[in-house]
């Protein structure tokens, strides 16, 4: 049982919706929520029926970064304890970043600090136009250290050198311009935009979707010979798989494909 988030299944259990449920503190991250996010993404990772996950927040904010009580506790931590604490956040981000199928961030409102880390590890980020963002850590005398590897891959060094050091607030529109957000829509159209993305996902084969995400994550970091072998083996495996055979036959026969897979993932709520 999760205390700070909920899990809901939609679209014939092909999509899981994870909602941060700490609206009274704008869904700020505390130790328990960080642990629960790590656990839920680990549990869902074995559900082969999933085509994707939606991550969102309850209330008016997506995620306001670190909880003030957690920051207060960190003041009394030793250096070693602070390293352990930071590694738990890193574990959470890694679990989401490497989740086998796409994660859609439904950014329903303000997103600060570690909250930007959350959207940086998502594959598709759709934000309401009223959302405001900031790497606010510098205003507290710290830095966006743990989230920086993921953020830099999205916005690059040039923008990080500005936004990290100033901690300035910026709009969802600017987040879109710098590559942090993929689409910005009015709040009242947010669910429609997310549904359109979901409909695209559920029209694809679940194993093909996983292979596509793995390609995006891994190929750019491989040398030429490894990428040649990996990509050739990937397409060969998909072409000979039941899913690939069905997809190709459906295309040639000019009919919708019928992708089926047995789900054996956890569905704890």
XYZ file of C-alpha atoms in Angstrom:
269
model
C 0.000 0.000 0.000
C 1.353 3.407 -1.002
C 0.707 6.435 1.199
C 1.918 9.329 -0.946
C 0.947 8.175 -4.427
C -1.800 6.254 -6.189
C -1.731 3.837 -9.120
C -4.662 3.599 -11.505
C -4.991 1.436 -14.619
C -6.675 2.635 -17.792
C -7.071 1.693 -21.453
C -7.620 -2.004 -20.713
C -4.672 -2.034 -18.290
C -2.288 -0.841 -21.004
C -1.583 2.451 -19.208
C -0.772 2.986 -15.524
C -1.388 6.424 -14.019
C 0.823 7.323 -11.053
C -0.368 10.381 -9.144
C 1.711 12.131 -6.487
C -0.671 12.704 -3.586
C 0.799 15.358 -1.314
C -1.182 18.381 -2.538
C -0.941 20.123 0.834
C 2.817 20.582 0.221
C 2.538 20.867 -3.577
C 3.617 17.236 -3.976
C 7.067 17.926 -2.553
C 9.449 14.993 -2.360
C 10.129 13.500 1.053
C 11.992 10.298 1.861
C 8.851 8.176 1.784
C 7.612 9.499 -1.549
C 11.053 8.987 -3.078
C 11.042 5.390 -1.828
C 7.492 4.791 -3.054
C 8.290 6.121 -6.523
C 11.313 3.825 -6.699
C 9.187 0.874 -5.595
C 6.246 1.506 -7.898
C 8.377 1.880 -11.014
C 10.335 -1.227 -10.059
C 7.110 -3.188 -9.571
C 5.534 -1.990 -12.807
C 8.677 -2.703 -14.838
C 7.752 -6.404 -15.099
C 4.239 -5.769 -16.453
C 4.657 -6.579 -20.139
C 1.110 -5.497 -20.960
C 1.928 -1.873 -20.231
C 2.379 0.435 -23.198
C 3.195 3.406 -20.983
C 2.879 5.206 -17.665
C 1.474 8.653 -16.911
C 3.108 10.522 -14.016
C 1.243 13.519 -12.597
C 0.470 15.412 -9.417
C -2.705 15.957 -7.427
C -3.826 19.542 -6.968
C -2.350 22.677 -8.514
C 1.335 21.673 -8.606
C 3.219 18.859 -10.298
C 6.106 18.716 -7.812
C 7.638 21.511 -5.745
C 10.984 19.774 -5.259
C 12.325 18.711 -1.864
C 10.048 18.791 1.162
C 11.037 21.464 3.684
C 11.083 18.936 6.527
C 13.471 16.722 4.582
C 15.752 19.690 3.979
C 15.634 20.531 7.670
C 16.649 16.985 8.586
C 19.555 17.126 6.144
C 21.096 19.989 8.123
C 22.008 17.545 10.895
C 23.228 14.771 8.563
C 26.877 13.857 8.334
C 28.578 13.963 4.954
C 28.168 10.182 4.656
C 24.473 10.377 5.507
C 23.977 13.110 2.929
C 25.611 10.911 0.292
C 23.250 8.052 1.163
C 20.275 10.402 1.048
C 21.309 11.758 -2.360
C 21.841 8.251 -3.706
C 18.255 7.344 -2.810
C 17.069 10.222 -4.988
C 19.451 9.052 -7.706
C 18.024 5.525 -7.469
C 14.517 6.905 -7.962
C 15.494 8.914 -11.031
C 17.335 5.922 -12.474
C 14.299 3.668 -11.967
C 12.110 6.082 -13.942
C 14.705 6.860 -16.605
C 15.355 3.189 -17.345
C 11.721 2.091 -17.031
C 11.211 -0.245 -19.999
C 8.270 1.564 -21.602
C 7.547 5.274 -22.068
C 6.683 7.549 -19.164
C 4.485 10.560 -19.898
C 4.788 13.523 -17.542
C 1.420 15.251 -17.201
C 2.733 18.530 -15.795
C -0.361 20.044 -14.220
C 1.334 22.979 -12.486
C 4.486 24.397 -10.927
C 7.602 22.233 -11.012
C 10.701 23.155 -9.021
C 14.092 21.663 -8.201
C 13.818 17.901 -7.923
C 10.453 18.099 -9.664
C 12.300 19.115 -12.820
C 14.419 16.017 -12.301
C 11.212 14.005 -12.475
C 10.191 15.438 -15.832
C 13.760 15.159 -17.144
C 13.606 11.370 -16.788
C 10.242 11.123 -18.535
C 10.028 10.324 -22.237
C 7.097 12.553 -23.169
C 6.487 15.779 -21.248
C 3.208 17.650 -21.722
C 2.782 20.775 -19.599
C -0.050 23.137 -18.797
C 0.711 26.659 -19.956
C 0.396 28.048 -16.426
C 3.196 25.840 -15.063
C 6.241 27.693 -13.766
C 9.629 26.074 -13.309
C 12.961 26.822 -11.663
C 16.183 25.173 -10.615
C 15.666 26.769 -7.237
C 18.446 24.952 -5.398
C 20.948 27.792 -5.761
C 18.639 30.073 -3.761
C 19.070 27.642 -0.853
C 22.844 27.526 -1.103
C 22.899 24.135 -2.811
C 22.890 22.850 -6.404
C 20.768 20.638 -8.696
C 23.499 18.035 -8.537
C 21.668 14.700 -8.578
C 19.221 15.714 -11.306
C 21.880 17.374 -13.465
C 22.893 14.349 -15.617
C 19.318 13.941 -16.825
C 18.607 17.653 -17.190
C 21.789 18.256 -19.186
C 20.778 15.594 -21.693
C 17.555 17.510 -22.279
C 18.609 21.174 -22.231
C 22.368 21.033 -22.822
C 25.250 22.850 -21.166
C 24.415 26.247 -22.641
C 21.025 26.570 -20.961
C 22.142 24.818 -17.774
C 24.884 27.395 -17.277
C 22.208 30.075 -17.162
C 19.337 28.411 -15.346
C 21.365 26.486 -12.761
C 23.272 29.526 -11.532
C 20.442 32.054 -11.566
C 17.662 29.854 -10.206
C 15.300 32.098 -12.148
C 11.712 31.080 -12.747
C 10.731 30.342 -16.314
C 7.530 29.493 -18.113
C 6.355 26.245 -19.629
C 6.748 27.944 -23.005
C 10.436 28.567 -22.335
C 10.822 25.009 -21.052
C 9.485 23.921 -24.427
C 11.929 26.144 -26.277
C 14.937 24.623 -24.493
C 13.825 21.004 -24.870
C 12.703 20.252 -21.336
C 9.026 20.028 -22.333
C 7.664 18.542 -25.556
C 4.256 20.229 -25.684
C 2.506 23.105 -23.891
C -1.279 23.393 -23.836
C -3.891 25.342 -21.862
C -4.661 23.625 -18.556
C -8.195 22.816 -19.673
C -6.781 20.922 -22.672
C -4.080 19.033 -20.746
C -5.996 15.767 -20.473
C -6.877 15.842 -24.167
C -3.236 16.292 -25.099
C -2.161 13.454 -22.814
C -4.905 11.227 -24.250
C -3.638 11.879 -27.764
C -0.159 10.764 -26.736
C -1.584 7.689 -25.013
C -3.600 6.754 -28.099
C -0.404 6.810 -30.134
C 1.291 4.518 -27.617
C -1.478 1.950 -27.404
C -1.584 1.650 -31.198
C 1.945 0.233 -31.166
C 3.251 -3.152 -30.144
C 4.291 -3.197 -26.463
C 7.562 -5.036 -27.110
C 8.369 -2.774 -30.062
C 7.759 0.250 -27.836
C 10.275 -1.111 -25.332
C 12.805 -1.737 -28.073
C 12.350 1.808 -29.386
C 12.935 3.325 -25.953
C 16.041 1.184 -25.467
C 17.387 2.369 -28.815
C 16.888 5.999 -27.830
C 18.605 5.482 -24.482
C 21.525 3.324 -25.556
C 22.584 3.687 -29.183
C 23.925 7.217 -28.864
C 26.382 6.045 -26.204
C 27.744 3.095 -28.211
C 30.741 2.970 -30.488
C 30.170 2.213 -34.158
C 30.765 -1.534 -34.026
C 28.609 -2.078 -30.937
C 25.781 0.012 -32.376
C 25.890 -1.923 -35.669
C 25.587 -5.244 -33.869
C 22.984 -4.059 -31.353
C 20.705 -2.459 -33.927
C 20.948 -5.423 -36.324
C 20.114 -7.880 -33.548
C 17.252 -5.677 -32.357
C 15.506 -5.531 -35.717
C 16.134 -9.239 -36.362
C 14.563 -10.162 -33.035
C 11.543 -7.936 -33.628
C 10.951 -9.179 -37.178
C 10.896 -12.795 -36.035
C 8.849 -12.200 -32.875
C 5.091 -12.958 -32.798
C 4.421 -9.244 -32.375
C 6.566 -8.276 -35.340
C 5.107 -11.027 -37.512
C 1.576 -9.851 -36.686
C 2.423 -6.213 -37.336
C 3.989 -6.929 -40.726
C 1.143 -9.217 -41.780
C -1.443 -6.642 -40.722
C 0.325 -3.963 -42.754
C 0.465 -6.159 -45.857
C -3.158 -7.210 -45.415
C -4.222 -3.589 -44.810
C -5.880 -4.292 -41.449
C -5.287 -3.155 -37.861
C -2.775 -5.330 -35.992
C -3.865 -7.374 -32.995
C -1.055 -7.246 -30.476
C -1.537 -9.516 -27.473
C 0.660 -10.122 -24.461
C 0.124 -11.683 -21.067
C 0.464 -9.279 -18.143
C 2.154 -10.559 -15.007
C 2.988 -7.296 -13.309
C 2.026 -6.133 -9.868
C -1.097 -4.006 -9.594
C -0.863 -2.875 -6.024
C -2.625 0.397 -5.291
